């Protein structure tokens, strides 16, 4: 890669980091201006357009990055599960690690999931659907390995992801003690969903 191409990638990364750094509990992506993002990245506003068509394109790239990072982390969690067991506990701990390292990325996805921009909503829905699909596949595999069928792995995955996103919103700005309490609560709620689906499958099989 040429020095010029490397510099362009670095500047693009600087713009993405600059946008993320402006986000906070009180400020969403929609309130950002191109000028302040460029200033934070150390470039002229007119130079912004060499990297992104507009702020929305930058935001969509961040959404994609957030979804990919979460899926990669959960794939690593599968290896930890295979080694240590306890799928729910390991998955919750892994998700909380993701929140700790990617708070503003998750904040962006959480807010824009129901925001006014259709491209954002569509992109975030696609990322969540990817995550649900991978989780459903995992659940089916675990169910077969443990001989504990589920009534509908896809529905279970959707319920779990919805719950995790909601609890993640509470965990974002929680104190360490509050976050630990949330983890305990989340693990219990996820087990309830899983056991409930197992019981439904068992009852359906003896009718």
JSON list of C-alpha atoms in Angstrom, two decimals:
[
{"chain": "A", "resi": 1, "resn": "UNK", "atom": "CA", "xyz": [0.00, 0.00, 0.00]},
{"chain": "A", "resi": 2, "resn": "UNK", "atom": "CA", "xyz": [1.34, 3.44, -0.93]},
{"chain": "A", "resi": 3, "resn": "UNK", "atom": "CA", "xyz": [2.07, 6.11, 1.66]},
{"chain": "A", "resi": 4, "resn": "UNK", "atom": "CA", "xyz": [-0.74, 8.22, 0.21]},
{"chain": "A", "resi": 5, "resn": "UNK", "atom": "CA", "xyz": [-3.24, 5.37, 0.52]},
{"chain": "A", "resi": 6, "resn": "UNK", "atom": "CA", "xyz": [-2.11, 4.68, 4.07]},
{"chain": "A", "resi": 7, "resn": "UNK", "atom": "CA", "xyz": [-2.58, 8.35, 4.97]},
{"chain": "A", "resi": 8, "resn": "UNK", "atom": "CA", "xyz": [-6.05, 8.34, 3.48]},
{"chain": "A", "resi": 9, "resn": "UNK", "atom": "CA", "xyz": [-7.01, 5.32, 5.61]},
{"chain": "A", "resi": 10, "resn": "UNK", "atom": "CA", "xyz": [-5.59, 7.00, 8.71]},
{"chain": "A", "resi": 11, "resn": "UNK", "atom": "CA", "xyz": [-7.56, 10.18, 8.03]},
{"chain": "A", "resi": 12, "resn": "UNK", "atom": "CA", "xyz": [-10.74, 8.17, 7.42]},
{"chain": "A", "resi": 13, "resn": "UNK", "atom": "CA", "xyz": [-10.18, 6.40, 10.75]},
{"chain": "A", "resi": 14, "resn": "UNK", "atom": "CA", "xyz": [-9.58, 9.74, 12.45]},
{"chain": "A", "resi": 15, "resn": "UNK", "atom": "CA", "xyz": [-12.93, 11.03, 11.18]},
{"chain": "A", "resi": 16, "resn": "UNK", "atom": "CA", "xyz": [-14.73, 7.95, 12.47]},
{"chain": "A", "resi": 17, "resn": "UNK", "atom": "CA", "xyz": [-13.04, 8.24, 15.86]},
{"chain": "A", "resi": 18, "resn": "UNK", "atom": "CA", "xyz": [-13.80, 11.96, 15.96]},
{"chain": "A", "resi": 19, "resn": "UNK", "atom": "CA", "xyz": [-17.51, 11.32, 15.37]},
{"chain": "A", "resi": 20, "resn": "UNK", "atom": "CA", "xyz": [-17.60, 8.64, 18.07]},
{"chain": "A", "resi": 21, "resn": "UNK", "atom": "CA", "xyz": [-15.81, 10.87, 20.55]},
{"chain": "A", "resi": 22, "resn": "UNK", "atom": "CA", "xyz": [-18.57, 13.47, 20.24]},
{"chain": "A", "resi": 23, "resn": "UNK", "atom": "CA", "xyz": [-21.28, 11.04, 21.33]},
{"chain": "A", "resi": 24, "resn": "UNK", "atom": "CA", "xyz": [-22.43, 10.98, 24.95]},
{"chain": "A", "resi": 25, "resn": "UNK", "atom": "CA", "xyz": [-25.48, 10.07, 27.06]},
{"chain": "A", "resi": 26, "resn": "UNK", "atom": "CA", "xyz": [-26.86, 13.51, 26.20]},
{"chain": "A", "resi": 27, "resn": "UNK", "atom": "CA", "xyz": [-25.81, 13.77, 22.58]},
{"chain": "A", "resi": 28, "resn": "UNK", "atom": "CA", "xyz": [-26.76, 11.57, 19.64]},
{"chain": "A", "resi": 29, "resn": "UNK", "atom": "CA", "xyz": [-25.29, 11.21, 16.17]},
{"chain": "A", "resi": 30, "resn": "UNK", "atom": "CA", "xyz": [-28.01, 13.36, 14.60]},
{"chain": "A", "resi": 31, "resn": "UNK", "atom": "CA", "xyz": [-26.77, 16.43, 16.46]},
{"chain": "A", "resi": 32, "resn": "UNK", "atom": "CA", "xyz": [-23.24, 16.24, 15.07]},
{"chain": "A", "resi": 33, "resn": "UNK", "atom": "CA", "xyz": [-22.04, 18.66, 12.43]},
{"chain": "A", "resi": 34, "resn": "UNK", "atom": "CA", "xyz": [-19.60, 17.91, 9.65]},
{"chain": "A", "resi": 35, "resn": "UNK", "atom": "CA", "xyz": [-17.54, 20.94, 10.63]},
{"chain": "A", "resi": 36, "resn": "UNK", "atom": "CA", "xyz": [-16.98, 19.88, 14.23]},
{"chain": "A", "resi": 37, "resn": "UNK", "atom": "CA", "xyz": [-16.18, 16.28, 13.25]},
{"chain": "A", "resi": 38, "resn": "UNK", "atom": "CA", "xyz": [-13.59, 17.52, 10.74]},
{"chain": "A", "resi": 39, "resn": "UNK", "atom": "CA", "xyz": [-12.13, 19.92, 13.29]},
{"chain": "A", "resi": 40, "resn": "UNK", "atom": "CA", "xyz": [-11.83, 17.14, 15.89]},
{"chain": "A", "resi": 41, "resn": "UNK", "atom": "CA", "xyz": [-10.07, 14.97, 13.27]},
{"chain": "A", "resi": 42, "resn": "UNK", "atom": "CA", "xyz": [-7.67, 17.80, 12.45]},
{"chain": "A", "resi": 43, "resn": "UNK", "atom": "CA", "xyz": [-8.68, 18.34, 8.82]},
{"chain": "A", "resi": 44, "resn": "UNK", "atom": "CA", "xyz": [-10.45, 21.07, 6.86]},
{"chain": "A", "resi": 45, "resn": "UNK", "atom": "CA", "xyz": [-14.24, 20.56, 6.45]},
{"chain": "A", "resi": 46, "resn": "UNK", "atom": "CA", "xyz": [-13.86, 20.45, 2.66]},
{"chain": "A", "resi": 47, "resn": "UNK", "atom": "CA", "xyz": [-11.43, 17.54, 3.01]},
{"chain": "A", "resi": 48, "resn": "UNK", "atom": "CA", "xyz": [-14.15, 15.48, 4.69]},
{"chain": "A", "resi": 49, "resn": "UNK", "atom": "CA", "xyz": [-15.72, 14.77, 1.28]},
{"chain": "A", "resi": 50, "resn": "UNK", "atom": "CA", "xyz": [-12.61, 12.95, 0.10]},
{"chain": "A", "resi": 51, "resn": "UNK", "atom": "CA", "xyz": [-13.51, 10.20, 2.57]},
{"chain": "A", "resi": 52, "resn": "UNK", "atom": "CA", "xyz": [-17.31, 10.22, 3.00]},
{"chain": "A", "resi": 53, "resn": "UNK", "atom": "CA", "xyz": [-20.20, 11.60, 0.96]},
{"chain": "A", "resi": 54, "resn": "UNK", "atom": "CA", "xyz": [-21.79, 13.00, 4.12]},
{"chain": "A", "resi": 55, "resn": "UNK", "atom": "CA", "xyz": [-22.14, 12.33, 7.85]},
{"chain": "A", "resi": 56, "resn": "UNK", "atom": "CA", "xyz": [-24.78, 9.68, 7.24]},
{"chain": "A", "resi": 57, "resn": "UNK", "atom": "CA", "xyz": [-22.34, 7.60, 5.22]},
{"chain": "A", "resi": 58, "resn": "UNK", "atom": "CA", "xyz": [-19.80, 7.89, 8.03]},
{"chain": "A", "resi": 59, "resn": "UNK", "atom": "CA", "xyz": [-22.44, 6.80, 10.52]},
{"chain": "A", "resi": 60, "resn": "UNK", "atom": "CA", "xyz": [-23.42, 3.78, 8.44]},
{"chain": "A", "resi": 61, "resn": "UNK", "atom": "CA", "xyz": [-19.77, 2.70, 8.30]},
{"chain": "A", "resi": 62, "resn": "UNK", "atom": "CA", "xyz": [-19.68, 2.95, 12.11]},
{"chain": "A", "resi": 63, "resn": "UNK", "atom": "CA", "xyz": [-22.85, 0.83, 12.39]},
{"chain": "A", "resi": 64, "resn": "UNK", "atom": "CA", "xyz": [-21.25, -1.83, 10.23]},
{"chain": "A", "resi": 65, "resn": "UNK", "atom": "CA", "xyz": [-18.08, -1.71, 12.32]},
{"chain": "A", "resi": 66, "resn": "UNK", "atom": "CA", "xyz": [-20.08, -2.04, 15.54]},
{"chain": "A", "resi": 67, "resn": "UNK", "atom": "CA", "xyz": [-21.99, -5.07, 14.28]},
{"chain": "A", "resi": 68, "resn": "UNK", "atom": "CA", "xyz": [-18.88, -6.80, 12.95]},
{"chain": "A", "resi": 69, "resn": "UNK", "atom": "CA", "xyz": [-16.99, -6.18, 16.20]},
{"chain": "A", "resi": 70, "resn": "UNK", "atom": "CA", "xyz": [-19.80, -7.68, 18.28]},
{"chain": "A", "resi": 71, "resn": "UNK", "atom": "CA", "xyz": [-20.12, -10.77, 16.07]},
{"chain": "A", "resi": 72, "resn": "UNK", "atom": "CA", "xyz": [-16.36, -11.33, 16.12]},
{"chain": "A", "resi": 73, "resn": "UNK", "atom": "CA", "xyz": [-16.31, -11.04, 19.90]},
{"chain": "A", "resi": 74, "resn": "UNK", "atom": "CA", "xyz": [-19.17, -13.52, 20.27]},
{"chain": "A", "resi": 75, "resn": "UNK", "atom": "CA", "xyz": [-17.34, -15.95, 17.99]},
{"chain": "A", "resi": 76, "resn": "UNK", "atom": "CA", "xyz": [-14.43, -15.73, 20.40]},
{"chain": "A", "resi": 77, "resn": "UNK", "atom": "CA", "xyz": [-16.90, -16.38, 23.21]},
{"chain": "A", "resi": 78, "resn": "UNK", "atom": "CA", "xyz": [-17.87, -19.66, 21.55]},
{"chain": "A", "resi": 79, "resn": "UNK", "atom": "CA", "xyz": [-14.29, -20.83, 21.92]},
{"chain": "A", "resi": 80, "resn": "UNK", "atom": "CA", "xyz": [-14.37, -19.87, 25.59]},
{"chain": "A", "resi": 81, "resn": "UNK", "atom": "CA", "xyz": [-17.66, -21.72, 25.99]},
{"chain": "A", "resi": 82, "resn": "UNK", "atom": "CA", "xyz": [-16.17, -24.84, 24.41]},
{"chain": "A", "resi": 83, "resn": "UNK", "atom": "CA", "xyz": [-13.29, -24.61, 26.87]},
{"chain": "A", "resi": 84, "resn": "UNK", "atom": "CA", "xyz": [-15.03, -23.44, 30.05]},
{"chain": "A", "resi": 85, "resn": "UNK", "atom": "CA", "xyz": [-18.72, -24.30, 29.55]},
{"chain": "A", "resi": 86, "resn": "UNK", "atom": "CA", "xyz": [-21.54, -22.06, 30.87]},
{"chain": "A", "resi": 87, "resn": "UNK", "atom": "CA", "xyz": [-22.77, -20.58, 27.58]},
{"chain": "A", "resi": 88, "resn": "UNK", "atom": "CA", "xyz": [-25.03, -17.92, 29.10]},
{"chain": "A", "resi": 89, "resn": "UNK", "atom": "CA", "xyz": [-22.55, -16.71, 31.71]},
{"chain": "A", "resi": 90, "resn": "UNK", "atom": "CA", "xyz": [-19.69, -16.54, 29.19]},
{"chain": "A", "resi": 91, "resn": "UNK", "atom": "CA", "xyz": [-21.84, -14.75, 26.60]},
{"chain": "A", "resi": 92, "resn": "UNK", "atom": "CA", "xyz": [-23.02, -12.12, 29.08]},
{"chain": "A", "resi": 93, "resn": "UNK", "atom": "CA", "xyz": [-19.47, -11.48, 30.32]},
{"chain": "A", "resi": 94, "resn": "UNK", "atom": "CA", "xyz": [-18.29, -11.17, 26.70]},
{"chain": "A", "resi": 95, "resn": "UNK", "atom": "CA", "xyz": [-21.08, -8.74, 25.83]},
{"chain": "A", "resi": 96, "resn": "UNK", "atom": "CA", "xyz": [-20.25, -6.57, 28.85]},
{"chain": "A", "resi": 97, "resn": "UNK", "atom": "CA", "xyz": [-16.62, -6.53, 27.73]},
{"chain": "A", "resi": 98, "resn": "UNK", "atom": "CA", "xyz": [-17.83, -5.28, 24.34]},
{"chain": "A", "resi": 99, "resn": "UNK", "atom": "CA", "xyz": [-19.81, -2.50, 26.04]},
{"chain": "A", "resi": 100, "resn": "UNK", "atom": "CA", "xyz": [-16.79, -1.48, 28.06]},
{"chain": "A", "resi": 101, "resn": "UNK", "atom": "CA", "xyz": [-14.61, -1.19, 24.96]},
{"chain": "A", "resi": 102, "resn": "UNK", "atom": "CA", "xyz": [-17.21, 0.10, 22.48]},
{"chain": "A", "resi": 103, "resn": "UNK", "atom": "CA", "xyz": [-19.63, 2.18, 24.54]},
{"chain": "A", "resi": 104, "resn": "UNK", "atom": "CA", "xyz": [-20.22, 4.88, 21.93]},
{"chain": "A", "resi": 105, "resn": "UNK", "atom": "CA", "xyz": [-20.52, 2.39, 19.06]},
{"chain": "A", "resi": 106, "resn": "UNK", "atom": "CA", "xyz": [-23.26, 0.60, 20.97]},
{"chain": "A", "resi": 107, "resn": "UNK", "atom": "CA", "xyz": [-24.81, 3.93, 21.95]},
{"chain": "A", "resi": 108, "resn": "UNK", "atom": "CA", "xyz": [-24.98, 4.83, 18.25]},
{"chain": "A", "resi": 109, "resn": "UNK", "atom": "CA", "xyz": [-26.64, 1.53, 17.31]},
{"chain": "A", "resi": 110, "resn": "UNK", "atom": "CA", "xyz": [-29.06, 1.72, 20.21]},
{"chain": "A", "resi": 111, "resn": "UNK", "atom": "CA", "xyz": [-30.26, 5.23, 19.46]},
{"chain": "A", "resi": 112, "resn": "UNK", "atom": "CA", "xyz": [-30.39, 5.02, 15.69]},
{"chain": "A", "resi": 113, "resn": "UNK", "atom": "CA", "xyz": [-32.19, 1.68, 15.84]},
{"chain": "A", "resi": 114, "resn": "UNK", "atom": "CA", "xyz": [-35.41, 3.63, 16.39]},
{"chain": "A", "resi": 115, "resn": "UNK", "atom": "CA", "xyz": [-34.24, 7.00, 15.03]},
{"chain": "A", "resi": 116, "resn": "UNK", "atom": "CA", "xyz": [-35.63, 9.05, 12.20]},
{"chain": "A", "resi": 117, "resn": "UNK", "atom": "CA", "xyz": [-33.19, 7.88, 9.52]},
{"chain": "A", "resi": 118, "resn": "UNK", "atom": "CA", "xyz": [-34.47, 4.92, 7.51]},
{"chain": "A", "resi": 119, "resn": "UNK", "atom": "CA", "xyz": [-30.99, 3.98, 6.18]},
{"chain": "A", "resi": 120, "resn": "UNK", "atom": "CA", "xyz": [-29.73, 3.80, 9.76]},
{"chain": "A", "resi": 121, "resn": "UNK", "atom": "CA", "xyz": [-32.71, 1.74, 10.92]},
{"chain": "A", "resi": 122, "resn": "UNK", "atom": "CA", "xyz": [-32.30, -0.63, 7.96]},
{"chain": "A", "resi": 123, "resn": "UNK", "atom": "CA", "xyz": [-28.56, -1.06, 8.53]},
{"chain": "A", "resi": 124, "resn": "UNK", "atom": "CA", "xyz": [-28.95, -1.69, 12.26]},
{"chain": "A", "resi": 125, "resn": "UNK", "atom": "CA", "xyz": [-31.80, -4.15, 11.67]},
{"chain": "A", "resi": 126, "resn": "UNK", "atom": "CA", "xyz": [-29.54, -6.04, 9.25]},
{"chain": "A", "resi": 127, "resn": "UNK", "atom": "CA", "xyz": [-26.76, -6.20, 11.87]},
{"chain": "A", "resi": 128, "resn": "UNK", "atom": "CA", "xyz": [-29.19, -7.45, 14.51]},
{"chain": "A", "resi": 129, "resn": "UNK", "atom": "CA", "xyz": [-30.60, -10.03, 12.09]},
{"chain": "A", "resi": 130, "resn": "UNK", "atom": "CA", "xyz": [-27.06, -11.32, 11.42]},
{"chain": "A", "resi": 131, "resn": "UNK", "atom": "CA", "xyz": [-26.50, -11.63, 15.15]},
{"chain": "A", "resi": 132, "resn": "UNK", "atom": "CA", "xyz": [-29.84, -13.38, 15.72]},
{"chain": "A", "resi": 133, "resn": "UNK", "atom": "CA", "xyz": [-29.14, -15.85, 12.93]},
{"chain": "A", "resi": 134, "resn": "UNK", "atom": "CA", "xyz": [-25.74, -16.79, 14.35]},
{"chain": "A", "resi": 135, "resn": "UNK", "atom": "CA", "xyz": [-27.17, -17.10, 17.87]},
{"chain": "A", "resi": 136, "resn": "UNK", "atom": "CA", "xyz": [-30.05, -19.30, 16.62]},
{"chain": "A", "resi": 137, "resn": "UNK", "atom": "CA", "xyz": [-27.54, -21.60, 14.92]},
{"chain": "A", "resi": 138, "resn": "UNK", "atom": "CA", "xyz": [-25.57, -21.84, 18.17]},
{"chain": "A", "resi": 139, "resn": "UNK", "atom": "CA", "xyz": [-28.70, -22.58, 20.17]},
{"chain": "A", "resi": 140, "resn": "UNK", "atom": "CA", "xyz": [-29.71, -25.39, 17.81]},
{"chain": "A", "resi": 141, "resn": "UNK", "atom": "CA", "xyz": [-26.25, -26.90, 18.03]},
{"chain": "A", "resi": 142, "resn": "UNK", "atom": "CA", "xyz": [-26.14, -26.70, 21.83]},
{"chain": "A", "resi": 143, "resn": "UNK", "atom": "CA", "xyz": [-29.63, -28.18, 22.03]},
{"chain": "A", "resi": 144, "resn": "UNK", "atom": "CA", "xyz": [-28.59, -31.16, 19.92]},
{"chain": "A", "resi": 145, "resn": "UNK", "atom": "CA", "xyz": [-25.35, -31.69, 21.85]},
{"chain": "A", "resi": 146, "resn": "UNK", "atom": "CA", "xyz": [-27.15, -31.63, 25.20]},
{"chain": "A", "resi": 147, "resn": "UNK", "atom": "CA", "xyz": [-30.25, -33.46, 23.95]},
{"chain": "A", "resi": 148, "resn": "UNK", "atom": "CA", "xyz": [-32.44, -30.59, 25.17]},
{"chain": "A", "resi": 149, "resn": "UNK", "atom": "CA", "xyz": [-34.61, -29.54, 22.20]},
{"chain": "A", "resi": 150, "resn": "UNK", "atom": "CA", "xyz": [-35.94, -25.99, 21.93]},
{"chain": "A", "resi": 151, "resn": "UNK", "atom": "CA", "xyz": [-39.43, -25.12, 20.76]},
{"chain": "A", "resi": 152, "resn": "UNK", "atom": "CA", "xyz": [-38.15, -22.49, 18.30]},
{"chain": "A", "resi": 153, "resn": "UNK", "atom": "CA", "xyz": [-34.46, -21.54, 18.32]},
{"chain": "A", "resi": 154, "resn": "UNK", "atom": "CA", "xyz": [-35.04, -18.47, 16.14]},
{"chain": "A", "resi": 155, "resn": "UNK", "atom": "CA", "xyz": [-37.68, -17.03, 18.48]},
{"chain": "A", "resi": 156, "resn": "UNK", "atom": "CA", "xyz": [-35.47, -17.78, 21.48]},
{"chain": "A", "resi": 157, "resn": "UNK", "atom": "CA", "xyz": [-32.56, -15.98, 19.79]},
{"chain": "A", "resi": 158, "resn": "UNK", "atom": "CA", "xyz": [-34.73, -12.95, 18.98]},
{"chain": "A", "resi": 159, "resn": "UNK", "atom": "CA", "xyz": [-35.98, -12.75, 22.59]},
{"chain": "A", "resi": 160, "resn": "UNK", "atom": "CA", "xyz": [-32.45, -13.04, 23.94]},
{"chain": "A", "resi": 161, "resn": "UNK", "atom": "CA", "xyz": [-31.02, -10.36, 21.65]},
{"chain": "A", "resi": 162, "resn": "UNK", "atom": "CA", "xyz": [-33.87, -7.96, 22.47]},
{"chain": "A", "resi": 163, "resn": "UNK", "atom": "CA", "xyz": [-33.29, -8.50, 26.17]},
{"chain": "A", "resi": 164, "resn": "UNK", "atom": "CA", "xyz": [-29.52, -8.05, 25.86]},
{"chain": "A", "resi": 165, "resn": "UNK", "atom": "CA", "xyz": [-29.93, -4.81, 23.89]},
{"chain": "A", "resi": 166, "resn": "UNK", "atom": "CA", "xyz": [-32.34, -3.43, 26.48]},
{"chain": "A", "resi": 167, "resn": "UNK", "atom": "CA", "xyz": [-30.12, -4.35, 29.40]},
{"chain": "A", "resi": 168, "resn": "UNK", "atom": "CA", "xyz": [-27.12, -3.06, 27.49]},
{"chain": "A", "resi": 169, "resn": "UNK", "atom": "CA", "xyz": [-28.77, 0.35, 27.35]},
{"chain": "A", "resi": 170, "resn": "UNK", "atom": "CA", "xyz": [-29.01, 0.35, 31.15]},
{"chain": "A", "resi": 171, "resn": "UNK", "atom": "CA", "xyz": [-25.43, -0.90, 31.53]},
{"chain": "A", "resi": 172, "resn": "UNK", "atom": "CA", "xyz": [-23.88, 1.81, 29.35]},
{"chain": "A", "resi": 173, "resn": "UNK", "atom": "CA", "xyz": [-23.80, 4.48, 32.03]},
{"chain": "A", "resi": 174, "resn": "UNK", "atom": "CA", "xyz": [-24.12, 2.27, 35.10]},
{"chain": "A", "resi": 175, "resn": "UNK", "atom": "CA", "xyz": [-21.68, 2.24, 37.98]},
{"chain": "A", "resi": 176, "resn": "UNK", "atom": "CA", "xyz": [-19.47, -0.86, 38.36]},
{"chain": "A", "resi": 177, "resn": "UNK", "atom": "CA", "xyz": [-21.78, -2.13, 41.14]},
{"chain": "A", "resi": 178, "resn": "UNK", "atom": "CA", "xyz": [-24.91, -1.50, 39.04]},
{"chain": "A", "resi": 179, "resn": "UNK", "atom": "CA", "xyz": [-23.30, -3.26, 36.07]},
{"chain": "A", "resi": 180, "resn": "UNK", "atom": "CA", "xyz": [-22.50, -6.33, 38.18]},
{"chain": "A", "resi": 181, "resn": "UNK", "atom": "CA", "xyz": [-26.12, -6.42, 39.38]},
{"chain": "A", "resi": 182, "resn": "UNK", "atom": "CA", "xyz": [-27.31, -6.10, 35.78]},
{"chain": "A", "resi": 183, "resn": "UNK", "atom": "CA", "xyz": [-25.11, -9.03, 34.73]},
{"chain": "A", "resi": 184, "resn": "UNK", "atom": "CA", "xyz": [-26.61, -11.26, 37.42]},
{"chain": "A", "resi": 185, "resn": "UNK", "atom": "CA", "xyz": [-30.14, -10.22, 36.42]},
{"chain": "A", "resi": 186, "resn": "UNK", "atom": "CA", "xyz": [-29.45, -10.69, 32.71]},
{"chain": "A", "resi": 187, "resn": "UNK", "atom": "CA", "xyz": [-28.02, -14.18, 33.20]},
{"chain": "A", "resi": 188, "resn": "UNK", "atom": "CA", "xyz": [-31.12, -15.17, 35.19]},
{"chain": "A", "resi": 189, "resn": "UNK", "atom": "CA", "xyz": [-33.51, -13.76, 32.57]},
{"chain": "A", "resi": 190, "resn": "UNK", "atom": "CA", "xyz": [-31.68, -15.49, 29.70]},
{"chain": "A", "resi": 191, "resn": "UNK", "atom": "CA", "xyz": [-31.82, -18.82, 31.56]},
{"chain": "A", "resi": 192, "resn": "UNK", "atom": "CA", "xyz": [-35.56, -18.32, 32.06]},
{"chain": "A", "resi": 193, "resn": "UNK", "atom": "CA", "xyz": [-36.03, -17.85, 28.32]},
{"chain": "A", "resi": 194, "resn": "UNK", "atom": "CA", "xyz": [-33.92, -20.91, 27.54]},
{"chain": "A", "resi": 195, "resn": "UNK", "atom": "CA", "xyz": [-35.55, -23.19, 30.12]},
{"chain": "A", "resi": 196, "resn": "UNK", "atom": "CA", "xyz": [-39.01, -22.01, 29.10]},
{"chain": "A", "resi": 197, "resn": "UNK", "atom": "CA", "xyz": [-38.31, -22.95, 25.48]},
{"chain": "A", "resi": 198, "resn": "UNK", "atom": "CA", "xyz": [-36.99, -26.35, 26.57]},
{"chain": "A", "resi": 199, "resn": "UNK", "atom": "CA", "xyz": [-40.13, -26.98, 28.63]},
{"chain": "A", "resi": 200, "resn": "UNK", "atom": "CA", "xyz": [-42.37, -25.98, 25.72]},
{"chain": "A", "resi": 201, "resn": "UNK", "atom": "CA", "xyz": [-40.54, -28.40, 23.43]},
{"chain": "A", "resi": 202, "resn": "UNK", "atom": "CA", "xyz": [-40.85, -31.17, 26.01]},
{"chain": "A", "resi": 203, "resn": "UNK", "atom": "CA", "xyz": [-44.59, -30.65, 26.42]},
{"chain": "A", "resi": 204, "resn": "UNK", "atom": "CA", "xyz": [-45.09, -30.53, 22.66]},
{"chain": "A", "resi": 205, "resn": "UNK", "atom": "CA", "xyz": [-43.28, -33.87, 22.25]},
{"chain": "A", "resi": 206, "resn": "UNK", "atom": "CA", "xyz": [-45.60, -35.75, 24.68]},
{"chain": "A", "resi": 207, "resn": "UNK", "atom": "CA", "xyz": [-48.92, -34.50, 23.36]}
]
